[in-house]
mmCIF file of C-alpha atoms in Angstrom:
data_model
loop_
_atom_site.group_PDB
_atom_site.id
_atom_site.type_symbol
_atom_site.label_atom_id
_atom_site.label_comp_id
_atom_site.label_asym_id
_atom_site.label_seq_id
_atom_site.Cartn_x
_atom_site.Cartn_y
_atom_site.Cartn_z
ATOM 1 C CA UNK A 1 1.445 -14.236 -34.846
ATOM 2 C CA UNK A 2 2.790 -10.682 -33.968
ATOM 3 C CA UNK A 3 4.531 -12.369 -30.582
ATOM 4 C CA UNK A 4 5.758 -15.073 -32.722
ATOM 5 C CA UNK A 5 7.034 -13.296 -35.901
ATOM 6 C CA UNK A 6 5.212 -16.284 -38.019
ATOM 7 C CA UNK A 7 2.402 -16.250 -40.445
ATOM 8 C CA UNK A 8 -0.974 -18.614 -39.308
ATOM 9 C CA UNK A 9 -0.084 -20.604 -41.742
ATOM 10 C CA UNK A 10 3.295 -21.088 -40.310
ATOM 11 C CA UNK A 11 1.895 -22.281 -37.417
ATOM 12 C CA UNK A 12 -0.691 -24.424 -38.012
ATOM 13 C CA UNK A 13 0.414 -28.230 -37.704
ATOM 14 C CA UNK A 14 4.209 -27.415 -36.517
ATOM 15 C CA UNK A 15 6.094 -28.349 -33.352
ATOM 16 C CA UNK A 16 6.246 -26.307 -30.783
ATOM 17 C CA UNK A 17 9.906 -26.578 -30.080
ATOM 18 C CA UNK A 18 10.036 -24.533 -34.124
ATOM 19 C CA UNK A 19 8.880 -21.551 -32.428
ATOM 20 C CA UNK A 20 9.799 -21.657 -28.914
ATOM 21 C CA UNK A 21 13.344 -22.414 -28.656
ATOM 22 C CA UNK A 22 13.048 -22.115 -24.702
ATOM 23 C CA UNK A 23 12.980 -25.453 -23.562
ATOM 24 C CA UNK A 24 11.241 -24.538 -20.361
ATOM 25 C CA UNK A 25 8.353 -23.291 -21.952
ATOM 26 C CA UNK A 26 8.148 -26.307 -24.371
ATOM 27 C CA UNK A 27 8.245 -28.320 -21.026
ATOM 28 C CA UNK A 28 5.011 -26.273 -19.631
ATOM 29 C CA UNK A 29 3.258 -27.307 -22.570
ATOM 30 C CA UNK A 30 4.564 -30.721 -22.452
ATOM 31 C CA UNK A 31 3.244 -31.148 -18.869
ATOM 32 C CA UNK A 32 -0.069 -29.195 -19.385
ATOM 33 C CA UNK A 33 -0.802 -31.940 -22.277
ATOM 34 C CA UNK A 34 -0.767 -34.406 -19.452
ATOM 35 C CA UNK A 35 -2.218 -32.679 -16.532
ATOM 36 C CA UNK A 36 -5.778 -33.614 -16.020
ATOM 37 C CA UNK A 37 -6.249 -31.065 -12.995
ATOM 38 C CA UNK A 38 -7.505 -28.238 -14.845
ATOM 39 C CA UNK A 39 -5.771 -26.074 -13.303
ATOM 40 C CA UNK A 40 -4.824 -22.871 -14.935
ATOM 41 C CA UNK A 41 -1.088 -22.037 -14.712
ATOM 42 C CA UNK A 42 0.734 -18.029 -15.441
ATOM 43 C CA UNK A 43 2.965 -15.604 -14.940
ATOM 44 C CA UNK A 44 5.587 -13.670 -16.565
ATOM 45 C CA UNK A 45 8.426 -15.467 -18.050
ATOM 46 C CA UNK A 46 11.404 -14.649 -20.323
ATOM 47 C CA UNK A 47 11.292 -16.763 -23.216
ATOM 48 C CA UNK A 48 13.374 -17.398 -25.905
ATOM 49 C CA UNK A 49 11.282 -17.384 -28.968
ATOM 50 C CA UNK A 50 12.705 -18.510 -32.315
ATOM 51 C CA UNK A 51 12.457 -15.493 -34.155
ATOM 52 C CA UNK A 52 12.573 -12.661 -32.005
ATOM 53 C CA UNK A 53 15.096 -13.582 -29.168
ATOM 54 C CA UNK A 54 14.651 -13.327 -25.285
ATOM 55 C CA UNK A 55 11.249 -11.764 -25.000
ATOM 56 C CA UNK A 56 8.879 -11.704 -21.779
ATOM 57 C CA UNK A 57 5.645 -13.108 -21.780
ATOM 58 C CA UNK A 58 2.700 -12.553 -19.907
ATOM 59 C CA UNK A 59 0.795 -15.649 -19.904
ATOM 60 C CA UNK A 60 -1.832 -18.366 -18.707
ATOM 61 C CA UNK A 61 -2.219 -21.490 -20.475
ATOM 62 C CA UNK A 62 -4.496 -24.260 -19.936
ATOM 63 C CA UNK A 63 -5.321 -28.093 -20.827
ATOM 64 C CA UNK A 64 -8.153 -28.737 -22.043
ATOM 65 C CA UNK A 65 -9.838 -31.974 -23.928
ATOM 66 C CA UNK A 66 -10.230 -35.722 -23.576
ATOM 67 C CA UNK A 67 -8.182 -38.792 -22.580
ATOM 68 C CA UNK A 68 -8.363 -40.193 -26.479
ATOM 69 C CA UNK A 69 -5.632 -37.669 -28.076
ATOM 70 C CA UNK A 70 -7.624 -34.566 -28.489
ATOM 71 C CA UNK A 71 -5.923 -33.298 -25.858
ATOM 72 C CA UNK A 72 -5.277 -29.477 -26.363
ATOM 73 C CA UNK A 73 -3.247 -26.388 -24.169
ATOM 74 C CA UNK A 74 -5.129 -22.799 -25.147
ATOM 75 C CA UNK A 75 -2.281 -20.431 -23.913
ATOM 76 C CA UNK A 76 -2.865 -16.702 -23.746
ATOM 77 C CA UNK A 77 0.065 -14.643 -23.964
ATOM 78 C CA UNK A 78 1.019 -10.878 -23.891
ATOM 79 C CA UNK A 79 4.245 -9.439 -24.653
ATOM 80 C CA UNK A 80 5.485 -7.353 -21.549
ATOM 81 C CA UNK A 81 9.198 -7.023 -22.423
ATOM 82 C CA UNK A 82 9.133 -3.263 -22.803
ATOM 83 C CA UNK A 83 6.968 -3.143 -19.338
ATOM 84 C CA UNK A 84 9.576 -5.193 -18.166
ATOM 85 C CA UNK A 85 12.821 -3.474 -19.165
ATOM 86 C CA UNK A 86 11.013 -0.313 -17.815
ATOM 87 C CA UNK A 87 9.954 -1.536 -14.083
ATOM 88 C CA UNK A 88 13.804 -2.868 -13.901
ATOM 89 C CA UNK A 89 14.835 0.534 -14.597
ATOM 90 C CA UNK A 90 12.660 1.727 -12.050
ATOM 91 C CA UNK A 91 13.922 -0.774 -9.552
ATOM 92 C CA UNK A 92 17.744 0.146 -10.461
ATOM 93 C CA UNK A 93 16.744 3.840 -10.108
ATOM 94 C CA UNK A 94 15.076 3.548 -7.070
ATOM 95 C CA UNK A 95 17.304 1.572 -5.420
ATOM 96 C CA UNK A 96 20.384 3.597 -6.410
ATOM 97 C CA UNK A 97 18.244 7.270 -5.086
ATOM 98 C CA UNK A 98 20.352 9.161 -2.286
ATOM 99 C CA UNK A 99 16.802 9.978 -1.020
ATOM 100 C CA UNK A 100 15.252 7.578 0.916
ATOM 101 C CA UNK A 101 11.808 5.873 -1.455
ATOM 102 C CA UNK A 102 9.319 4.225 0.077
ATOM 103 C CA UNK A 103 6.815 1.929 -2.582
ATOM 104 C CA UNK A 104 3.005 1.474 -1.549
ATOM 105 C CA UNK A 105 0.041 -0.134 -2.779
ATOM 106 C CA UNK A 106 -3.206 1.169 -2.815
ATOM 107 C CA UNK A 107 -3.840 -0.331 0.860
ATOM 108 C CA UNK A 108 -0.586 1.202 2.151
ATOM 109 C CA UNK A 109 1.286 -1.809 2.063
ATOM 110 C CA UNK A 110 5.039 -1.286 1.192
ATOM 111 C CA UNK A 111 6.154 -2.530 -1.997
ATOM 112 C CA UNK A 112 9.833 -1.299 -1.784
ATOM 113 C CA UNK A 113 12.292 0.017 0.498
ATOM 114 C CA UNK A 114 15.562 1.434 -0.749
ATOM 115 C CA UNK A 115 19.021 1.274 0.923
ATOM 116 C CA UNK A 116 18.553 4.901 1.754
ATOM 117 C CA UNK A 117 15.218 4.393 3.686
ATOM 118 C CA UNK A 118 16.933 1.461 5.557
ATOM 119 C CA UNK A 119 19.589 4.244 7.038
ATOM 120 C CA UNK A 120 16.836 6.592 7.469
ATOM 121 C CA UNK A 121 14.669 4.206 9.441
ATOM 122 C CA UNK A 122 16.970 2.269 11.166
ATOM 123 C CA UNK A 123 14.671 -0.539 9.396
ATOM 124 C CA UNK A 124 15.706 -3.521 7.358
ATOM 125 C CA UNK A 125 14.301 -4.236 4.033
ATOM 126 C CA UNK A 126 12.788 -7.868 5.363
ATOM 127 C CA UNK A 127 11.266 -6.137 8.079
ATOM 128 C CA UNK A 128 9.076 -3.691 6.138
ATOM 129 C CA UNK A 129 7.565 -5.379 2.716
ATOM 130 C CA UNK A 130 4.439 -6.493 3.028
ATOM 131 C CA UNK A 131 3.563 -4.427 6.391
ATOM 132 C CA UNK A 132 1.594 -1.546 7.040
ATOM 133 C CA UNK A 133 3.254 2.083 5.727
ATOM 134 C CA UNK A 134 2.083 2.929 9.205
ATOM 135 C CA UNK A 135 5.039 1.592 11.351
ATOM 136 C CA UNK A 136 7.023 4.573 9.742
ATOM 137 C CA UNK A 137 4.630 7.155 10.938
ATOM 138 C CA UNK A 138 4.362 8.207 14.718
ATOM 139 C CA UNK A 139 0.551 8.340 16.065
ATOM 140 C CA UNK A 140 0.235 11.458 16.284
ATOM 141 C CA UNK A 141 0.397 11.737 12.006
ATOM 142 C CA UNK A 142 -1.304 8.536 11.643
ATOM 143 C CA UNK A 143 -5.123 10.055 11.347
ATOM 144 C CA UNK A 144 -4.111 12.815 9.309
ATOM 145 C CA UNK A 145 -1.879 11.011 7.033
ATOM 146 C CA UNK A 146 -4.880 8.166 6.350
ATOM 147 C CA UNK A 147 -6.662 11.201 5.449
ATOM 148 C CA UNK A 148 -4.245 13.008 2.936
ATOM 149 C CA UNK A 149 -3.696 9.964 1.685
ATOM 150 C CA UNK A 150 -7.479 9.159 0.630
ATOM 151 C CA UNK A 151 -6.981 12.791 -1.065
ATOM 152 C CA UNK A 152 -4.027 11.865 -2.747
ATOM 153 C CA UNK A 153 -5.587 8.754 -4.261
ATOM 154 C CA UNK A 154 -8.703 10.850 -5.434
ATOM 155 C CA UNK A 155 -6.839 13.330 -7.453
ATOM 156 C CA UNK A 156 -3.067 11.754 -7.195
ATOM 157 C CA UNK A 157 -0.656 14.578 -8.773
ATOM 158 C CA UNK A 158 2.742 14.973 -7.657
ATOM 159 C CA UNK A 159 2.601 16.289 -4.028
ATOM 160 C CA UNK A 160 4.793 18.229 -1.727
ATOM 161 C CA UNK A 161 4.607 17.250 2.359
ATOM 162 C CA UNK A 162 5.846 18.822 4.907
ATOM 163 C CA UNK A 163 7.446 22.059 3.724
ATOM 164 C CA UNK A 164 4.829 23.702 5.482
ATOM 165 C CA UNK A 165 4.304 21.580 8.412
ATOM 166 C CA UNK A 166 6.855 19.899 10.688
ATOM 167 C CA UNK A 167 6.651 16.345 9.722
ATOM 168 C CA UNK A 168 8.313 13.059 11.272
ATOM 169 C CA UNK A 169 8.725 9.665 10.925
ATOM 170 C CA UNK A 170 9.552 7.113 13.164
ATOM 171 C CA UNK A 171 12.560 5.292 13.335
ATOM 172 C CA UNK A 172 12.582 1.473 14.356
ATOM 173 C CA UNK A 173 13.964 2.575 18.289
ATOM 174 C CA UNK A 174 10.900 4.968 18.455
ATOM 175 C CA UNK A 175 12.683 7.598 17.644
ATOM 176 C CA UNK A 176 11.570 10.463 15.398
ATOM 177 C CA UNK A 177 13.083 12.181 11.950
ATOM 178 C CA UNK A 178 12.201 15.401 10.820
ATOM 179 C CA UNK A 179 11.314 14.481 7.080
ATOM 180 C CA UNK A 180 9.876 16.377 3.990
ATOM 181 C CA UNK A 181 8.156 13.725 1.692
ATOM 182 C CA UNK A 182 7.375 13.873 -2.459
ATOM 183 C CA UNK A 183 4.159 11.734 -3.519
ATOM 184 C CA UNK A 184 4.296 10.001 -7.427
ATOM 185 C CA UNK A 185 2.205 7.626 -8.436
ATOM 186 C CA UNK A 186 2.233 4.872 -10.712
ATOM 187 C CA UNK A 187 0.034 2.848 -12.524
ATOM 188 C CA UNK A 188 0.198 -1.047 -13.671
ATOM 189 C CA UNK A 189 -1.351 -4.098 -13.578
ATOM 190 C CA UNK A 190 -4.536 -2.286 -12.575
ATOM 191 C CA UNK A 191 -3.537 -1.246 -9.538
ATOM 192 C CA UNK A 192 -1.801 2.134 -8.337
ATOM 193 C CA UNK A 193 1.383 2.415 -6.251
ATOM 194 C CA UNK A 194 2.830 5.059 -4.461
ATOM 195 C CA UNK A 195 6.230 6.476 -4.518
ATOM 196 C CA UNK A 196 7.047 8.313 -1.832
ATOM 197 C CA UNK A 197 10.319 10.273 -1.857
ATOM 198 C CA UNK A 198 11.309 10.876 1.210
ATOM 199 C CA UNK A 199 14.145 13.355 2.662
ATOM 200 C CA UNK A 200 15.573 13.420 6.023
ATOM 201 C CA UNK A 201 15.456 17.038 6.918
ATOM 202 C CA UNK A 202 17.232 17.155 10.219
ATOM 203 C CA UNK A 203 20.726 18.281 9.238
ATOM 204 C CA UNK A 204 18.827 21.268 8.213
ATOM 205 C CA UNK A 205 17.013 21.734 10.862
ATOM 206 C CA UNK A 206 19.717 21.794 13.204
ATOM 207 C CA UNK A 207 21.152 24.200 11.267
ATOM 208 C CA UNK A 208 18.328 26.316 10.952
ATOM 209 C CA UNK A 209 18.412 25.989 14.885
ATOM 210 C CA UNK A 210 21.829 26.496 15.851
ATOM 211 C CA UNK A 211 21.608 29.816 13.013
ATOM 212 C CA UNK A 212 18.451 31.270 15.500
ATOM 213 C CA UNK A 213 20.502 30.513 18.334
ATOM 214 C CA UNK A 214 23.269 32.584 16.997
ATOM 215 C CA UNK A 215 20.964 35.374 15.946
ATOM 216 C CA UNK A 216 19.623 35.488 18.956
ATOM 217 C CA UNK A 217 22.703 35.921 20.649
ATOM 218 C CA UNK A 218 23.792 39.217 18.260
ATOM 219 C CA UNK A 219 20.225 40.277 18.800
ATOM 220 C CA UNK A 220 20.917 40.333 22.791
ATOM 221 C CA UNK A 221 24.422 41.377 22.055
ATOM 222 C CA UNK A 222 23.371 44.657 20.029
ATOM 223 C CA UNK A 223 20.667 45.386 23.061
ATOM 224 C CA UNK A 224 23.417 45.236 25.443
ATOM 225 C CA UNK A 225 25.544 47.555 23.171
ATOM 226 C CA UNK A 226 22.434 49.862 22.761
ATOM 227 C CA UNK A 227 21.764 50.019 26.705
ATOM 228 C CA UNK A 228 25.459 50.863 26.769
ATOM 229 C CA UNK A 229 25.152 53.822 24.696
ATOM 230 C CA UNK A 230 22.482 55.199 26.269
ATOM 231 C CA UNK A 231 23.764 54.493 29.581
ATOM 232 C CA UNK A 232 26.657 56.287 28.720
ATOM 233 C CA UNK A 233 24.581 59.371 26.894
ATOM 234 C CA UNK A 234 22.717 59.636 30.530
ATOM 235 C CA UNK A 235 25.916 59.500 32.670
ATOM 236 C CA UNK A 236 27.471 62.805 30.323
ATOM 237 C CA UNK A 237 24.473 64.344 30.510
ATOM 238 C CA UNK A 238 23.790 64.097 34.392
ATOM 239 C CA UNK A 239 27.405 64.969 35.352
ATOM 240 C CA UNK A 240 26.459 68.482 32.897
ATOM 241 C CA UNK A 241 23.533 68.873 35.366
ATOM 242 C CA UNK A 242 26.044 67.715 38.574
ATOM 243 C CA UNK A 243 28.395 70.165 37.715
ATOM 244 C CA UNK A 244 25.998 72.895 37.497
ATOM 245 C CA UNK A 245 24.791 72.183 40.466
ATOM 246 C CA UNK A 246 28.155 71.914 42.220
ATOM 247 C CA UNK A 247 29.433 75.118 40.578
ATOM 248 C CA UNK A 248 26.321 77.451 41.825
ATOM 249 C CA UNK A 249 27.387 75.505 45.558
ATOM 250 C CA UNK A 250 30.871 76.708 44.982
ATOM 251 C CA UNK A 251 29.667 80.565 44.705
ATOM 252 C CA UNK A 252 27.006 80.363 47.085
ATOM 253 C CA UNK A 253 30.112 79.233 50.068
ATOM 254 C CA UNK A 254 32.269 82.183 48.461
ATOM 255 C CA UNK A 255 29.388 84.743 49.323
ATOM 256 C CA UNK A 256 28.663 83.619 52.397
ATOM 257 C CA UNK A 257 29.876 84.732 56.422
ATOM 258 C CA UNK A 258 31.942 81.835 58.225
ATOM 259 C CA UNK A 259 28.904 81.820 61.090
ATOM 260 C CA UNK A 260 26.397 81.164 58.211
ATOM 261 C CA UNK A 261 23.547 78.804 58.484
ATOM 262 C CA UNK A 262 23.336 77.671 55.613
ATOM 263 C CA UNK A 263 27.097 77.120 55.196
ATOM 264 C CA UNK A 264 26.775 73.412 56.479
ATOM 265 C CA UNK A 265 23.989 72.880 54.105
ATOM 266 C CA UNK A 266 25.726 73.818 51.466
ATOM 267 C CA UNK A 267 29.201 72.176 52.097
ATOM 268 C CA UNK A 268 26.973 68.787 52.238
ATOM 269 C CA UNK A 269 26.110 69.519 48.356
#
């Protein structure tokens, strides 16, 4: 009644088609009233219903009865359009991210793959649902991330990796990309999926590079200016001491006879 807008009353004994102005979902009926299989058929469909407009429905309906008219369809129906409307706006939102997003399942399958993982990856959207979250991830991670990920599904709050760690993933030429990853979760259909966020970090670390590599050159420039200055503070303070020296050789060759010695001694100084 509440799906329907219509009193029981209302719909007791009237046509389907008075309800249900979708005429693919009048047709399901139609052809479950003459389907003898048994099977059970669902899904989620948007239907038009008389009263209420485009809504989608959650639903499984089955026939059930006789061959001598009491043939009857039980359908059972839940309205999803506000679950709906909110996964598209996920979907827009996660396609549209400039960070790369990578979707799992609870098995680490991938869901989803934005346009911004595809360029981060080198990896086609075809290529990736359905496979193991693992072909992103070089060996070397691939213990320890099956590991913080059976953490992360225990107690699954928002998560940081790899600001503290270097940590890569691998690119579809075996390559590998410096990344820094954010792990959401969300729940639905009784299942839990995984959002990874994922950032590709090596602009930054180049930078962070190249701006050691230039410290380290003013470092070694400012020694060399350093061993400068004290070379230079040694060289005036030796020539003091030379000149001394020099200066006491200059009065000892005053004082002494021509036939002296000592005289050659001292001219050598």
């Amino acid at each position: 009644q509440a799906i329907l807008d219509v009193r029981r009353e209302e719909l007791i004994g009237a046509p389907v088609a008075s309800f249900l102005s979708d005429p693919a979902a009048v047709a399901t009926v139609s052809e479950l009233l003459s389907d003898r299989s048994g099977e059970p058929r669902g899904g989620v469909a948007a239907v038009h219903i008389a009263r209420r407009g485009l809504r989608d429905l959650q639903w499984c309906a089955l026939g059930v009865g006789g061959d001598r008219g009491d043939r009857r369809v039980l359908v059972f129906a839940r309205d999803v359009t506000d679950r709906v409307k909110a996964e598209k706006r996920f979907e827009e939102l996660f396609h549209l991210a400039p960070d790369a997003a990578v979707a799992i399942d609870s098995s680490g399958r991938i869901l989803q793959f934005n346009e911004a993982a595809e360029r981060v990856f080198q990896r086609r959207l075809d290529e990736v649902i359905g496979r193991s979250v693992e072909i992103l991830i070089p060996k070397r991670f691939r213990k320890a991330h099956e590991s913080a990920m059976a953490k992360f599904m225990v107690s699954p709050n928002q998560r940081r990796v790899g600001s503290q760690l270097p940590l890569y993933g691998l690119r579809a030429d075996g390559s590998e990309v410096p990344v820094e990853i954010n792990l959401s979760t969300l729940s639905g259909a009784g299942d839990v999926c995984v959002v990874a966020a994922i950032r590709d970090v090596g602009p930054r670390v180049r930078e962070q590079a190249e701006r050691e590599q230039l410290q380290g050159l003013v470092r070694h420039a400012q020694k060399l200016e350093s061993l400068g200055v004290l070379a230079g503070g040694v060289a005036h303070d030796f020539n003091n001491l030379l000149a001394a020296v020099m200066n006491y050789a200059n009065l000892a060759l005053l004082r002494l006879d021509e036939p002296a010695l000592a005289r050659r001694d001292i001219e050598q100084i």
